[in-house]
CSV table of C-alpha atoms and ligand atoms in Angstrom, one decimal:
chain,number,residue,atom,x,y,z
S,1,UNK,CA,38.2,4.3,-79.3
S,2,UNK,CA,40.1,7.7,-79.0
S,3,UNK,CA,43.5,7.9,-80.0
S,4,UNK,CA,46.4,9.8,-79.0
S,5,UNK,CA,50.2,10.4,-79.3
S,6,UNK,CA,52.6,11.3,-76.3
S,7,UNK,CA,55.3,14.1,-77.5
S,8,UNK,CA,58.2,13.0,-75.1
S,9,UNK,CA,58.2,9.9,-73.0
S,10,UNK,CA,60.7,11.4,-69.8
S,11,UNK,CA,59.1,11.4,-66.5
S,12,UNK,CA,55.8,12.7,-67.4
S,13,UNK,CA,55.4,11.1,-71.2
S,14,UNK,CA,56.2,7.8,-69.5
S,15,UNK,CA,53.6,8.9,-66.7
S,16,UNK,CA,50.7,9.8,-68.5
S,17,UNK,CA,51.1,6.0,-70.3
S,18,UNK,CA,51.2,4.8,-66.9
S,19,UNK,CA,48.5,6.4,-65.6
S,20,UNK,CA,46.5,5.3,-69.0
S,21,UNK,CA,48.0,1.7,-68.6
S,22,UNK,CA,46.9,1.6,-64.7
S,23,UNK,CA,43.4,3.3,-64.4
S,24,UNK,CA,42.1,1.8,-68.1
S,25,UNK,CA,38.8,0.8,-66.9
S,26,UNK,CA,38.0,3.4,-65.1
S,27,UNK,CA,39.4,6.2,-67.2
S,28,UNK,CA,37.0,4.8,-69.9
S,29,UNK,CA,34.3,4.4,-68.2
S,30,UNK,CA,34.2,7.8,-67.3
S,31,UNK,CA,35.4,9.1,-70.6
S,32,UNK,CA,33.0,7.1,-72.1
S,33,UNK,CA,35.2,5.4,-74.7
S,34,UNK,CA,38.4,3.9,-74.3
S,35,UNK,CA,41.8,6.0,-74.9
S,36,UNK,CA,44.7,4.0,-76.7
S,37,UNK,CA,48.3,5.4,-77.3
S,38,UNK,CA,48.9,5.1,-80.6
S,39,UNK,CA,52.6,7.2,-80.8
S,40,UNK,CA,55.0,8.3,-78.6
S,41,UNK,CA,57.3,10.7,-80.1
S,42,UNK,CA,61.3,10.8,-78.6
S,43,UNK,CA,64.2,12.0,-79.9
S,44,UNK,CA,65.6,8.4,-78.2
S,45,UNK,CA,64.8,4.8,-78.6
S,46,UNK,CA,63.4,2.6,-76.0
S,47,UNK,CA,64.8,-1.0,-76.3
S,48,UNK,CA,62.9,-3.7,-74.1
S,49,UNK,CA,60.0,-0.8,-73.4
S,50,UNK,CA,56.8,-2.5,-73.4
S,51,UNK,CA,56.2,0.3,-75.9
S,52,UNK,CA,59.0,0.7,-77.6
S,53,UNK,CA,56.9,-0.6,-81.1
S,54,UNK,CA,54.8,3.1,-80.4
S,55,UNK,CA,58.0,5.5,-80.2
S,56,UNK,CA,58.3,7.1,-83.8
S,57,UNK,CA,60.8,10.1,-84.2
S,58,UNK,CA,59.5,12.2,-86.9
S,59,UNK,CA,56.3,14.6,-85.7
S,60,UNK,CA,54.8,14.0,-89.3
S,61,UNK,CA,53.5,10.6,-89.0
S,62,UNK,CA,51.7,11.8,-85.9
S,63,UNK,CA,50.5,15.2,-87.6
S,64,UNK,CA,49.6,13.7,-90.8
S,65,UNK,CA,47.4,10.3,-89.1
S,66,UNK,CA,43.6,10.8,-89.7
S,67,UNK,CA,43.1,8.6,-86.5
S,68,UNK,CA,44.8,10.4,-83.6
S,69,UNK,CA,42.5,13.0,-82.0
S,70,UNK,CA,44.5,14.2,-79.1
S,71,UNK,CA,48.1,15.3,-78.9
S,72,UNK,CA,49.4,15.1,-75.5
S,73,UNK,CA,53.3,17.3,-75.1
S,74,UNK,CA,55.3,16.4,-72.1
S,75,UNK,CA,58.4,17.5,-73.7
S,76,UNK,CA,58.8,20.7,-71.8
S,77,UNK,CA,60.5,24.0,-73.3
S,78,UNK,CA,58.5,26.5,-75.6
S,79,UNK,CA,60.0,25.0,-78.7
S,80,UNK,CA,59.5,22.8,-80.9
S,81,UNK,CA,56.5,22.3,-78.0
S,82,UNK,CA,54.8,25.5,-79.9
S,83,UNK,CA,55.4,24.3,-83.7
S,84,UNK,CA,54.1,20.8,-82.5
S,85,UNK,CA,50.8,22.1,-81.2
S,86,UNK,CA,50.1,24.7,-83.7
S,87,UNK,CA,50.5,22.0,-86.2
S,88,UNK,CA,48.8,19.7,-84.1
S,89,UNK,CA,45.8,22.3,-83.8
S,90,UNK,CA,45.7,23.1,-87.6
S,91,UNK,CA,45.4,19.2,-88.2
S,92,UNK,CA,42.1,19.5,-86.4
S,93,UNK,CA,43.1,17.5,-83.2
S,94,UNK,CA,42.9,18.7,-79.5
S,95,UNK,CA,45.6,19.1,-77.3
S,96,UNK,CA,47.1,18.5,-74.2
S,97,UNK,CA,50.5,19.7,-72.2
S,98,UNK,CA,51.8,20.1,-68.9
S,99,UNK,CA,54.1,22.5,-70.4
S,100,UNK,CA,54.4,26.0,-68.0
S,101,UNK,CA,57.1,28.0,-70.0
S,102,UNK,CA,54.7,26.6,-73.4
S,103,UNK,CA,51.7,27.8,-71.9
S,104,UNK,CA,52.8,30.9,-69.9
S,105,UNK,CA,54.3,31.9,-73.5
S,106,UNK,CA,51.7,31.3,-76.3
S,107,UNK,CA,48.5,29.9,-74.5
S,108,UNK,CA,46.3,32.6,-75.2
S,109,UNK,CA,47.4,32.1,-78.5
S,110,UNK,CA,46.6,28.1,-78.8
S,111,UNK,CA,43.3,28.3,-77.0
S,112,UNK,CA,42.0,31.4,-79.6
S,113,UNK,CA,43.4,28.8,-82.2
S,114,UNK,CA,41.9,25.8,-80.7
S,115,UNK,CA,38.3,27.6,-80.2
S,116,UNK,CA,37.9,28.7,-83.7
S,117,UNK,CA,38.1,25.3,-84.4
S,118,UNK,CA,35.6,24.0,-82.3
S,119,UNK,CA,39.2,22.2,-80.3
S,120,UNK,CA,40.5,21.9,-77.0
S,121,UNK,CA,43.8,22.9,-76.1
S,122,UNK,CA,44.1,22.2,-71.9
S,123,UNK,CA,46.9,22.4,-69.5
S,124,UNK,CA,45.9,21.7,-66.2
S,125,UNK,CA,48.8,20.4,-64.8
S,126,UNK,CA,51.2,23.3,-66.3
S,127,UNK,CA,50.6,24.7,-62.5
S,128,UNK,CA,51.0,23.1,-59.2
S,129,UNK,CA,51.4,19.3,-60.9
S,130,UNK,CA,48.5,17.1,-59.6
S,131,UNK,CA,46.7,19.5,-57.8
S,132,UNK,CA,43.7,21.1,-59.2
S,133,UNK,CA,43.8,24.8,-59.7
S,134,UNK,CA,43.1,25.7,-63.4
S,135,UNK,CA,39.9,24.2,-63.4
S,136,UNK,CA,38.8,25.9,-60.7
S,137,UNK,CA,40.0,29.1,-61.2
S,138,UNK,CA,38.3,28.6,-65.3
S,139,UNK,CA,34.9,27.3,-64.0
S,140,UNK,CA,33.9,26.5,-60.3
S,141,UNK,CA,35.5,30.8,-59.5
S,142,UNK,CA,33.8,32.1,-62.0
S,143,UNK,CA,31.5,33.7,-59.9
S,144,UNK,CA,34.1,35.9,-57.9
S,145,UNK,CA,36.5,38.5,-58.4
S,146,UNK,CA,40.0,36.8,-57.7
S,147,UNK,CA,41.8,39.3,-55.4
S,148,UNK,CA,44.8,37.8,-54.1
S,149,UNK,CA,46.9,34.1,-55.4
S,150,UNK,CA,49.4,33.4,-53.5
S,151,UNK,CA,51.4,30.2,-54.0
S,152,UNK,CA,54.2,27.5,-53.4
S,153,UNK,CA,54.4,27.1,-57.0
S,154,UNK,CA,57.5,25.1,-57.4
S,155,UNK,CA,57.8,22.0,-55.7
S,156,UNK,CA,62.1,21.7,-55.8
S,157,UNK,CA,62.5,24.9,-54.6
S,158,UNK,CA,59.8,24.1,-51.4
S,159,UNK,CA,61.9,20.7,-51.0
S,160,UNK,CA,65.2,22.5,-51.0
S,161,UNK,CA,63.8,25.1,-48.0
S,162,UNK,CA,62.3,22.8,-45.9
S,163,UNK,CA,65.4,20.2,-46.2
S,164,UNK,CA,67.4,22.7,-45.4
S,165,UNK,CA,65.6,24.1,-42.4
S,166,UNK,CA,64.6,20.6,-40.7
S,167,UNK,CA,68.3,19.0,-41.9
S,168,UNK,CA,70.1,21.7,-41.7
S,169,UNK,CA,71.1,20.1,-44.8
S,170,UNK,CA,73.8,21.9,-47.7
S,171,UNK,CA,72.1,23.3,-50.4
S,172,UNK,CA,73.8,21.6,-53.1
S,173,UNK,CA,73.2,18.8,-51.6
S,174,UNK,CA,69.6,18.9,-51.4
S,175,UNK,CA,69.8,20.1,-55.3
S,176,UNK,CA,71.1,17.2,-56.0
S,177,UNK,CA,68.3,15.0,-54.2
S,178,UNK,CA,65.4,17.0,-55.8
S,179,UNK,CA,66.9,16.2,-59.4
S,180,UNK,CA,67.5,12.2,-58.2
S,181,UNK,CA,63.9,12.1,-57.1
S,182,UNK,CA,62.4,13.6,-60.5
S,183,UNK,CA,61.3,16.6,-59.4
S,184,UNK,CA,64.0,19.4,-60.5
S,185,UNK,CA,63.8,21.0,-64.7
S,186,UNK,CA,66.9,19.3,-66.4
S,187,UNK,CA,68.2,22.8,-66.0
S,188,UNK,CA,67.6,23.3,-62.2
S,189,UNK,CA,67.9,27.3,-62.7
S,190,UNK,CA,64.7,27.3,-63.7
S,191,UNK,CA,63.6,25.8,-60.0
S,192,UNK,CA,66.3,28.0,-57.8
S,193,UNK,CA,65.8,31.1,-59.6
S,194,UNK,CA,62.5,31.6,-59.3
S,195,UNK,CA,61.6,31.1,-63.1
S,196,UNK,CA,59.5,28.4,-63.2
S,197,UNK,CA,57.1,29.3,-60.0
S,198,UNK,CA,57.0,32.7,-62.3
S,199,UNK,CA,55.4,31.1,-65.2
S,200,UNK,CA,53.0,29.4,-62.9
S,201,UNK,CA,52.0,32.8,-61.6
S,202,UNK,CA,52.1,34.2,-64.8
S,203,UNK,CA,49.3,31.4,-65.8
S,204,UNK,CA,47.3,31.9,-62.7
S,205,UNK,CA,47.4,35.8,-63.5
S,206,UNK,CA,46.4,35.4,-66.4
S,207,UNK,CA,43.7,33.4,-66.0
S,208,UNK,CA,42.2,35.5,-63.1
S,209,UNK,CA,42.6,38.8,-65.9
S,210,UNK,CA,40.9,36.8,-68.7
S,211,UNK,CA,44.3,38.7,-70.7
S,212,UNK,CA,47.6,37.7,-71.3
S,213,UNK,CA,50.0,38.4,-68.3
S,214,UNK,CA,54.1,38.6,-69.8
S,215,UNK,CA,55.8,36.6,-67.1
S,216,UNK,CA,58.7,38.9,-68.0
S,217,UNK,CA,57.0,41.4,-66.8
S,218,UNK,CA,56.7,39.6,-63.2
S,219,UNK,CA,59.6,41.0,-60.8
S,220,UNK,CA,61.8,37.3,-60.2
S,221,UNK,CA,63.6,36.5,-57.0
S,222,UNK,CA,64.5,33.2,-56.5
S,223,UNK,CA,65.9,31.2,-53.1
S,224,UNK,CA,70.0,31.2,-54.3
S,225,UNK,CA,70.8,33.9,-52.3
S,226,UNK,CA,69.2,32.1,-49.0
S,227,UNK,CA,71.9,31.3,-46.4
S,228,UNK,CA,72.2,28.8,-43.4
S,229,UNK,CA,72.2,32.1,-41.3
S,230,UNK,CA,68.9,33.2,-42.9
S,231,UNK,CA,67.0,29.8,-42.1
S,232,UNK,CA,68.9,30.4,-38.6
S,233,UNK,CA,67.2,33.3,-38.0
S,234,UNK,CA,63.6,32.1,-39.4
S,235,UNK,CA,63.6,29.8,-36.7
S,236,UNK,CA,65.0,32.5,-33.6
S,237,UNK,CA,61.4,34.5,-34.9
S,238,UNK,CA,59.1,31.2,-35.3
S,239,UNK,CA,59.3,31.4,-39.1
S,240,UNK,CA,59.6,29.6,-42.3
S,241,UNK,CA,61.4,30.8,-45.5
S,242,UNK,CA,59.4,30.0,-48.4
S,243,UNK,CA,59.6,31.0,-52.3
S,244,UNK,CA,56.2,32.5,-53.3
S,245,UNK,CA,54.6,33.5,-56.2
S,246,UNK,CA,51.8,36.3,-55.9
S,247,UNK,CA,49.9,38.5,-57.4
S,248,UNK,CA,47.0,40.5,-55.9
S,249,UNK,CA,44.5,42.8,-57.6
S,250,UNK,CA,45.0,46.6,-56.4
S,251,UNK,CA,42.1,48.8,-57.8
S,252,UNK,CA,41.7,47.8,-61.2
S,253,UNK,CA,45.4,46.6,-61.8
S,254,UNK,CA,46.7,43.5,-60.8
S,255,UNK,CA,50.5,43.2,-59.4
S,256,UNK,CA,52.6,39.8,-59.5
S,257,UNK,CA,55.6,38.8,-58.2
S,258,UNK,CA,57.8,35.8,-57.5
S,259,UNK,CA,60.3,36.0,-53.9
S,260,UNK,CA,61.5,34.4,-51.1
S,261,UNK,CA,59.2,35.2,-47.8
S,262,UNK,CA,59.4,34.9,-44.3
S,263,UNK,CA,56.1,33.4,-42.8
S,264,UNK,CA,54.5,32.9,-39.6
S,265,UNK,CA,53.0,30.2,-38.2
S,266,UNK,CA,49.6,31.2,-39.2
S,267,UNK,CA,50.4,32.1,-42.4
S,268,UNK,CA,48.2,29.0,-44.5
S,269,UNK,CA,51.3,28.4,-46.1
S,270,UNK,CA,53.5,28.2,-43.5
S,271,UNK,CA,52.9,24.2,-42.8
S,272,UNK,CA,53.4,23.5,-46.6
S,273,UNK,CA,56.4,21.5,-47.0
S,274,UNK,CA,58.4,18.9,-49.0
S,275,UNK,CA,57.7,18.3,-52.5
S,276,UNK,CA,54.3,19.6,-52.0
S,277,UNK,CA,52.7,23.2,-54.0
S,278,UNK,CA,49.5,24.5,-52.2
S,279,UNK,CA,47.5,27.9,-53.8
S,280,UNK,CA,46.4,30.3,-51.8
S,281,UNK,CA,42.5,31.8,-53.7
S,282,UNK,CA,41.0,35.1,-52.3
S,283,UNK,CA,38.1,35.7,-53.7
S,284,UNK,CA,35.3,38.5,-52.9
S,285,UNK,CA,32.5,36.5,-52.4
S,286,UNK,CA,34.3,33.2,-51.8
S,287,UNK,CA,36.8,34.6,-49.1
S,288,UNK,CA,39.7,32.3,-48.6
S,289,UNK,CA,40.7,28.6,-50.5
S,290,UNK,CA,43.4,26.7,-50.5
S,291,UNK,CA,44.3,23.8,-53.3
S,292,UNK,CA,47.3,21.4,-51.6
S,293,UNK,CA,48.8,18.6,-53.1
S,294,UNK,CA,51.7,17.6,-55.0
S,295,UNK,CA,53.2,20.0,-57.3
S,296,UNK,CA,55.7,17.6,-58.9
S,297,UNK,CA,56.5,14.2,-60.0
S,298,UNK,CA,55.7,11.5,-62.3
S,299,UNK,CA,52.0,10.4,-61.5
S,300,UNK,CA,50.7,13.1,-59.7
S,301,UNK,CA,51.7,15.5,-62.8
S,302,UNK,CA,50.6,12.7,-65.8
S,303,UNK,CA,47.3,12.7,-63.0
S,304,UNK,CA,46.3,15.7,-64.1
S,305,UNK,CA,47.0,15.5,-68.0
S,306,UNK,CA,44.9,12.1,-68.2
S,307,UNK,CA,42.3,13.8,-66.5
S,308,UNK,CA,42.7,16.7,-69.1
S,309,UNK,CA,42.6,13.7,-72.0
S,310,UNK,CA,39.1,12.6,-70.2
S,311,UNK,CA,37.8,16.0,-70.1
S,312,UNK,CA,38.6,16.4,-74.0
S,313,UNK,CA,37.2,12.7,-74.7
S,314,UNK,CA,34.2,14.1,-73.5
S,315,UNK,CA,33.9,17.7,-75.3
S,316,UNK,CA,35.2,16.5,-78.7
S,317,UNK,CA,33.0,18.6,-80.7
S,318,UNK,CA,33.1,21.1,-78.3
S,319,UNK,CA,35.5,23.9,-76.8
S,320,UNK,CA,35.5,24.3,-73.4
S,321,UNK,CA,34.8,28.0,-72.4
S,322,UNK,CA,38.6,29.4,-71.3
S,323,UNK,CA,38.6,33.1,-70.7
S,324,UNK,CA,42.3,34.4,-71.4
S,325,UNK,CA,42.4,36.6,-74.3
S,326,UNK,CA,46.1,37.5,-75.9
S,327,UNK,CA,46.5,40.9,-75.8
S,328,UNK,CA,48.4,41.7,-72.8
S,329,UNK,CA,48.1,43.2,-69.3
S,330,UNK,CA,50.3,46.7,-68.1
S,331,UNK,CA,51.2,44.8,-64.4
S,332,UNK,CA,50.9,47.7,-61.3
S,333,UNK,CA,54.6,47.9,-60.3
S,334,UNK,CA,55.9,45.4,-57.9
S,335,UNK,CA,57.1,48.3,-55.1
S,336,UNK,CA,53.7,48.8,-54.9
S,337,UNK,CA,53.3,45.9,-52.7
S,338,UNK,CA,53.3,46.9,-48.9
S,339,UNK,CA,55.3,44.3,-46.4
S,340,UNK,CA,57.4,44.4,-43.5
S,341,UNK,CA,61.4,43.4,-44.7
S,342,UNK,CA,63.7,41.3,-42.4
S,343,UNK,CA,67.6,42.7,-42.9
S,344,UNK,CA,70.5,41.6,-42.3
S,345,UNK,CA,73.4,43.9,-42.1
S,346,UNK,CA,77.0,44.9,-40.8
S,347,UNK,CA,75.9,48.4,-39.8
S,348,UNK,CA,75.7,49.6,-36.4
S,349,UNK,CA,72.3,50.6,-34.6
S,350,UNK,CA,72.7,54.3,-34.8
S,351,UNK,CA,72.9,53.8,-38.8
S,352,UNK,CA,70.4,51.5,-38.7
S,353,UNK,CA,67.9,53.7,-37.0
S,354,UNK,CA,68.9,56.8,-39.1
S,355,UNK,CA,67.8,54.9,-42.2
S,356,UNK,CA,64.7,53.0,-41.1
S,357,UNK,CA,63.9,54.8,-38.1
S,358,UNK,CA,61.9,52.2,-35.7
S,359,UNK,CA,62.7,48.8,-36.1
S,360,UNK,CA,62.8,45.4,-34.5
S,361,UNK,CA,66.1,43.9,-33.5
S,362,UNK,CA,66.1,39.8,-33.7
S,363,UNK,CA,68.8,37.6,-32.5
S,364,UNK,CA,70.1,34.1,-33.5
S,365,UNK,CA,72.7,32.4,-32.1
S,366,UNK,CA,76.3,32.9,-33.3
S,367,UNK,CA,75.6,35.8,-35.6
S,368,UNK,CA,77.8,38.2,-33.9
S,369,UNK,CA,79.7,39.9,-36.0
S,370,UNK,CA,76.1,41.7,-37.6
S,371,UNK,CA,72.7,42.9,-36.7
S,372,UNK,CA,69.4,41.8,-38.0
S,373,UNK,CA,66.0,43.2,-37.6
S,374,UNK,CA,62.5,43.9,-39.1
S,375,UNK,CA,61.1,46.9,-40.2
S,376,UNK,CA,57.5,48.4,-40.4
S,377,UNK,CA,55.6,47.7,-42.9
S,378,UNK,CA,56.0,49.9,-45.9
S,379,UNK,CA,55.6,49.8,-49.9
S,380,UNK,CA,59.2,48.8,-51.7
S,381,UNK,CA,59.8,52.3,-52.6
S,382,UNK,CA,60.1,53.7,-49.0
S,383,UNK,CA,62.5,49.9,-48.3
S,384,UNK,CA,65.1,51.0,-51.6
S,385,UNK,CA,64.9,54.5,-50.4
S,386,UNK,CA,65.9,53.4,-47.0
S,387,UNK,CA,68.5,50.8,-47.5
S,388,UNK,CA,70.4,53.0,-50.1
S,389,UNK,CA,71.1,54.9,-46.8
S,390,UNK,CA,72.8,51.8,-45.2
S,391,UNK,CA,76.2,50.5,-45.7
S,392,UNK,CA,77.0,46.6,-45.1
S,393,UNK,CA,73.3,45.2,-45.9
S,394,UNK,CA,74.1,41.4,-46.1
S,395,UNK,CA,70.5,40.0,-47.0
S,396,UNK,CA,66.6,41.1,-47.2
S,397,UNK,CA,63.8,39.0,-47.1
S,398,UNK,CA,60.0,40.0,-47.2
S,399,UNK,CA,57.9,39.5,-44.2
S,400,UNK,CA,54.2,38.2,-44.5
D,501,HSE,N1,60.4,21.6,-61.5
D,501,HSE,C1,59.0,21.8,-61.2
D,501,HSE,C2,58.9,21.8,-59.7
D,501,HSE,C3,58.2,20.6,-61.7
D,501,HSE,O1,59.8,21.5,-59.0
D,501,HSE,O2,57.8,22.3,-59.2
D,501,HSE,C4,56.8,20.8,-61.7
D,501,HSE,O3,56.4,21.9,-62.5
């Protein structure tokens, strides 16, 4: 029998006991041993709980007990998330989180800590919630040079977009629905401006460079600055307005960054909508992958950290191989990147043209009192050097 204690029992504690409680059998069949909760560590109590005997407040009793192996943290934030699994680590038990901004801050730093201790410190579902992506990218890729990860990464966010555009529904409104249905941070910031899809990407990056990628270092746009108008015109060209988060490998230096896009209709992200995350995997011998599923939400989140509990059951003496090393990467600059832009602006043609030279004029219905239109493609030096040459630009999004 392997035991373990849940830090936090919100929507994902509470879903990785559920997910335990539901799949018993067969999770112990396949981990070979059966997998008891012993704690579960909240600030709160849980009168009439079924569990409410198991919720303890003080980390010691959990860091201190001989018989738990695994610590699982679904508390979110880096701290005291970081103090718990160092001290977690030290204590000689493995760990488990679904914890992006933990991870995307110190997990080079816990797996070198875990690995010299013959531990496990995994976080599969710190990126895209249920869906599969770490894994693959730490063992099934290995064989390919990762050239380009593009993703939906943030499953409020992708909600919010495609409510809007099929609803034509208020943004504050939809906000407010994400948050009711589980899926928003308690601090929905995190989701709208872009910070949490750039912690994903900050993972993924770092994963693909085997070194530690500093998502501060990733250029962060995120979808508050999206109008009615915009989605509008998404639709006059055939499009969808999506936040992504990329990075892409450019000679020997790897670029990331996290933005709204406009994409086509054959764009393999374009039909990704709802709730739902999907990765985008070039690879140089693999070609093209995509990993869809959902990105947020009780059970398809706690999904992925039991399977992560299974996968330590059954290398407890052993670490699993994880290639990200901490000393960091020098990301490629961002206006590296080479896309068309769509703009929106008050300015007339004739200024419009002297700035930009060629572009493509789009319409939408009852946007008369401005002019819209996409440029060529060119690198985001050659767009700032441009539109500091134009008065009255109301909006730019990037074109894929
Ligand atoms: N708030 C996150 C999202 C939760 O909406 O994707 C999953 O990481």
């Amino acid at each position: 029998m392997v035991k373990i204690a849940v830090l936090g029992y919100g929507t994902i504690g509470s879903g990785v006991v559920e997910v335990l409680e539901t799949n018993r059998d067969i999770i112990a069949k396949r981990a070979g041993e059966e997998i008891s909760v012993k704690y579960i560590l909240d600030l709160r109590d849980f009168p009439g709980d079924p569990h409410e005997e198991l919720v303890v407040h003080d980390y010691k009793m959990i860091r201190n007990d001989p018989e738990v192996d695994i610590v699982v943290e679904a508390m979110g934030g880096v701290e005291p998330a970081f103090t718990f699994a160092k001290q977690a680590i030290l204590a000689g038990k493995h760990f488990a989180t679904s914890n992006k901004a933990l991870i995307a801050k110190h997990g080079a730093e816990l797996i070198a800590m875990a690995q010299e201790r013959s531990l496990n410190c995994l976080y599969e579902a710190s990126v895209g919630g249920g869906i599969p992506i770490i894994r693959p990218l730490n063992s099934c890729l290995t064989a390919d040079v990762i050239e380009e990860i593009s993703g939906i990464l943030n499953g409020t966010t992708n909600y919010m977009m495609t409510k809007m555009s099929e609803e034509g529904s208020d943004f504050d409104d939809v906000l407010k629905d994400a948050q009711k249905k589980g899926f928003a941070e308690a601090d929905p910031t995190a989701d709208i401006e872009g910070y949490d899809a750039c912690r994903k990407i900050a993972i993924l990056t770092s994963l693909v460079c085997a070194r530690q990628v500093d998502f501060e270092d990733i250029h962060t746009e995120g979808i508050t600055k999206i109008t009615a108008a915009d989605i509008r015109y998404a639709k006059a060209m055939g499009k969808r307005i999506k936040l992504l988060g990329c990075s892409y490998r450019i000679g020997d230096q790897y670029c990331a960054i996290v933005a709204p896009y406009l994409l086509d209709e054959g764009n393999p992200l374009f039909g990704v909508n709802g709730v739902f995350n999907a990765i985008f995997v070039r690879g140089n011998m693999l070609g093209d992958a995509m990993f869809y599923g959902s990105g947020a939400g009780k059970l398809p989140t706690a999904s992925a950290v039991v399977g992560d509990i299974v996968d330590i059951v059954r290398h407890k003496h052993v670490s699993i191989t994880m290639e990200w090393k901490p000393d960091k990467v020098e990301l490629a600059d961002y206006r590296n990147l080479r896309n068309r832009y769509f703009v929106r602006t008050t300015a007339d043609a004739a200024a419009i043209e002297a700035a930009f030279g060629e572009v493509s004029y789009v319409q939408a219905e009852g946007m008369d009192d401005e002019l819209a239109f996409l440029t060529e493609e060119m690198d985001g030096y050659a767009y700032e050097a441009a539109a500091g040459k134009l008065d009255g630009i109301l909006q730019c999004i990037r074109v894929r």
